[in-house]
Amino acid sequence: MHSADRLARLFLLPLFLFVAAFFLLPMVRLVGVAGSGPNGMAEYVAILTNPRHFATLVATLALSAAVTAATLAIGTVVALFLARNRFWGRPLLVSCLTLPLAFPGVVVGFMVILLAGRQGLLSSLSMGLGMGRWVFAYSMAGLFAGYVYFSLPRVLVTLMAAVEKLDPALEEAARSLGAGRFEVLRDVTLPGIAPALMASGAIAFATAMGAFGTAFTLATRIDVLAMTIYTEFTLNANFATAAALSIALGLITWAVLALSRNLAGGGVAAAG
Amino acid sequence: MTAPTGAAISIAGCGKTYPDGTRALSPVDLEVKAGETLVLLGPSGCGKTTLLRLIAGLETPDAGGRIAFDGADVTALPIEKRNVGMVFQSYALFPNMSVIDNVAYGLRVRGVATAARRAQAASVLTMMRIEALAERRIDQLSGGQRQRVALARALAVRPRVLLLDEPLTALDAALREHLRSEIDALLRRLAITAVYVTHDQAEALALGDRIVVMKNGAIAQVGTPREVYFRPADDYVAGFVGITNRLEGIVRNGRFETAAGILPVAAPDRAKAHLLFRPEAVRLVSPAEATLVFQVAQVEFQGPRQRVTLNAGDGARIIAEAPADLDLAAGAAIGLALDANRYTLA
């Protein structure tokens, strides 16, 4: 073996130690903890057969799917508009749209409460109009709003880059062949940015699955997986269930990311 | 298919100014005959692509401009309503569709049933001799194949006008020449009206029924390839198409007088004039028979012919082509004969 190779391996050692300390060991420990309860390794089955946990799992998946769909829909429209129109104040608008990147989940939750909480903007507005009190901050709807707000910048930045990379001649060619706006969107634009849609959708999904700060700020009774794990772990000291739920959360999110990576051909990484 | 299948295009007062104030095209008037191949030739930024995009309907002309196909005003129609075929420098093939789906796309958006449109697309592929590529993905094609597919896609909808925007620029030289003659044969066979944008003079001369030479957003000359080549309207056109010789002088009493001698011309007196002609437009003769006499500066033997550099008395140099068997030696005097239809006096 070359001495240069040996040196290279030596330099890789810190990486191995890092992976072992912060990834392998905790994962193995987590799997072990999940099996240490009264149910043993059957704990994994137990979380699926426990109606409350199962409902939480389904609700979290549904919320994340809805957040992903909404974020992609809004993101696509805004990205198409921003990538194709040049107007005064556009750079400022783009940088404002990426502002939520800087906020932790707790701030996003706080903003949702300011908007749709009991003393929030929507509440005063609807009261003033005599339409009753609109409050949805402390529910799944509030969480949905918060997560969309939180994920939009990431999705938007990715989609804008993808739209700008599309050859404008592609759409012009489709139009020359008689395609209208809808057909151009369906047959050319969306297929053209499909990899970016898969990639940014996966990020939005993973963020919604695992985010905790926003849910914790809004209400302690929202049944999403991250909250349930927190409750089982800190309040009930039910380590085995918390660990099993964590593993389930991790596996599902990982599977979705892996799936979209396969479909999109790389470039997907979890964030948030 | 010998009768013209394309529309005549009439362009009247069409200019284009962009919102930021840049004038890409000064108002131009231009008629394209049905079935004709018109080449828009010029360097980048001369307005040729803008003019093409106006004809296509991808841009709208400034107020007052009017574009008509076969007499019907299409100025307000967007490209999707104009029934034009378009071929781009970047090919612009849909990467999410196979070759045949690309070619059938225009028929698909017109609502032609799957079987019928595939059959029609297949016949266009056969015409282009690329039927073997039908099921390929776009990323499995070479540049030349891609541009053939793009042509097939544009032709599949039987457009009234075929618009080509530098279709060969992205290809390497050998393939460019090959595909150029293929396109030429195709356009003649289909007798379709075609507008072809290029910055390559060889392409323009080979393909065009007529050439529009453009400069700074305006038309510098419109003419057949021979007219543009042999009788360029001005220095700019002459310099852009081929090698041009230039002799300075004056016109007096029906004679162009220059350092190398005189040439009888049919032109009014002028204190400052220049004579423009091509290297191959001249005949080298014995000095005794000629009114223009030069000194041979350099002889370059090229096989079928020789290229000769000649000195005029005032330091001007011209380039002439001579038959390979003409005996020429550097330093010798040589006469130059120039027929009246082979030069431009400007």
Coordinates of N, CA and C in Angstrom, one line a residue, chain A residues 167 169-170 172-179 183-184 186-188 191, chain B residues 53 58 79-80 84 88 90 92-94 96 105-106 108-110 153:
Chain A
D167 N -34.7 25.6 -20.6 CA -34.5 26.3 -21.8 C -35.8 27.0 -22.3
A169 N -36.6 28.0 -25.0 CA -37.0 27.5 -26.3 C -37.9 26.3 -26.2
L170 N -37.8 25.5 -25.1 CA -38.7 24.4 -25.0 C -40.2 24.8 -25.0
E172 N -41.3 27.7 -26.0 CA -41.6 28.3 -27.3 C -41.9 27.3 -28.4
A173 N -41.1 26.2 -28.3 CA -41.3 25.1 -29.3 C -42.7 24.5 -29.1
A174 N -43.1 24.3 -27.9 CA -44.5 23.7 -27.6 C -45.5 24.6 -28.1
R175 N -45.3 25.9 -27.8 CA -46.3 26.9 -28.3 C -46.4 26.9 -29.8
S176 N -45.3 26.9 -30.5 CA -45.3 26.9 -31.9 C -46.0 25.7 -32.5
L177 N -46.1 24.6 -31.7 CA -46.8 23.5 -32.2 C -48.3 23.5 -31.9
G178 N -48.7 24.6 -31.2 CA -50.1 24.8 -31.0 C -50.5 24.7 -29.5
A179 N -49.6 24.4 -28.6 CA -49.9 24.2 -27.2 C -50.3 25.5 -26.5
E183 N -51.4 23.4 -21.6 CA -50.6 22.2 -22.2 C -49.1 22.4 -22.0
V184 N -48.7 23.7 -22.2 CA -47.2 24.0 -22.0 C -46.8 23.6 -20.5
R186 N -48.4 21.5 -18.4 CA -48.5 20.1 -18.2 C -47.4 19.3 -18.9
D187 N -47.1 19.6 -20.1 CA -46.2 18.8 -21.0 C -44.8 19.2 -21.0
V188 N -44.5 20.5 -20.6 CA -43.1 21.0 -20.8 C -42.6 21.5 -19.4
P191 N -42.9 18.7 -16.3 CA -41.9 17.7 -16.4 C -40.4 18.2 -16.3
Chain B
R53 N -38.6 36.3 -34.6 CA -39.6 36.1 -33.5 C -40.8 37.0 -33.7
L58 N -43.7 35.3 -31.4 CA -43.1 35.2 -30.0 C -42.9 36.6 -29.5
I79 N -48.1 32.9 -31.1 CA -47.5 31.9 -31.9 C -48.4 30.6 -32.0
E80 N -49.1 30.3 -30.9 CA -49.8 29.0 -31.0 C -51.0 29.0 -31.9
V84 N -47.1 28.0 -37.3 CA -45.8 28.0 -37.9 C -45.0 26.9 -37.3
F88 N -35.0 25.4 -33.4 CA -34.2 26.3 -32.6 C -32.7 25.8 -32.6
S90 N -30.9 25.4 -30.0 CA -30.7 24.4 -28.9 C -31.6 23.2 -29.1
A92 N -34.4 22.2 -28.6 CA -35.6 22.4 -27.8 C -36.5 21.2 -28.0
L93 N -35.9 19.9 -28.0 CA -36.8 18.7 -28.0 C -37.2 18.5 -26.5
F94 N -38.4 17.9 -26.4 CA -38.9 17.6 -25.0 C -38.2 16.4 -24.5
N96 N -38.7 14.7 -21.9 CA -39.6 13.7 -21.2 C -40.4 12.9 -22.2
Y105 N -46.2 15.5 -31.1 CA -46.8 16.4 -30.1 C -47.8 17.5 -30.6
G106 N -47.4 18.1 -31.7 CA -48.3 19.1 -32.3 C -49.6 18.5 -32.7
R108 N -50.9 16.0 -31.2 CA -51.6 15.6 -30.0 C -52.4 16.8 -29.4
V109 N -51.8 18.0 -29.4 CA -52.5 19.2 -28.9 C -53.6 19.6 -29.8
R110 N -53.5 19.1 -31.1 CA -54.6 19.4 -32.0 C -55.8 18.4 -31.9
R153 N -40.4 17.4 -36.2 CA -41.5 17.8 -35.3 C -42.1 19.1 -35.8

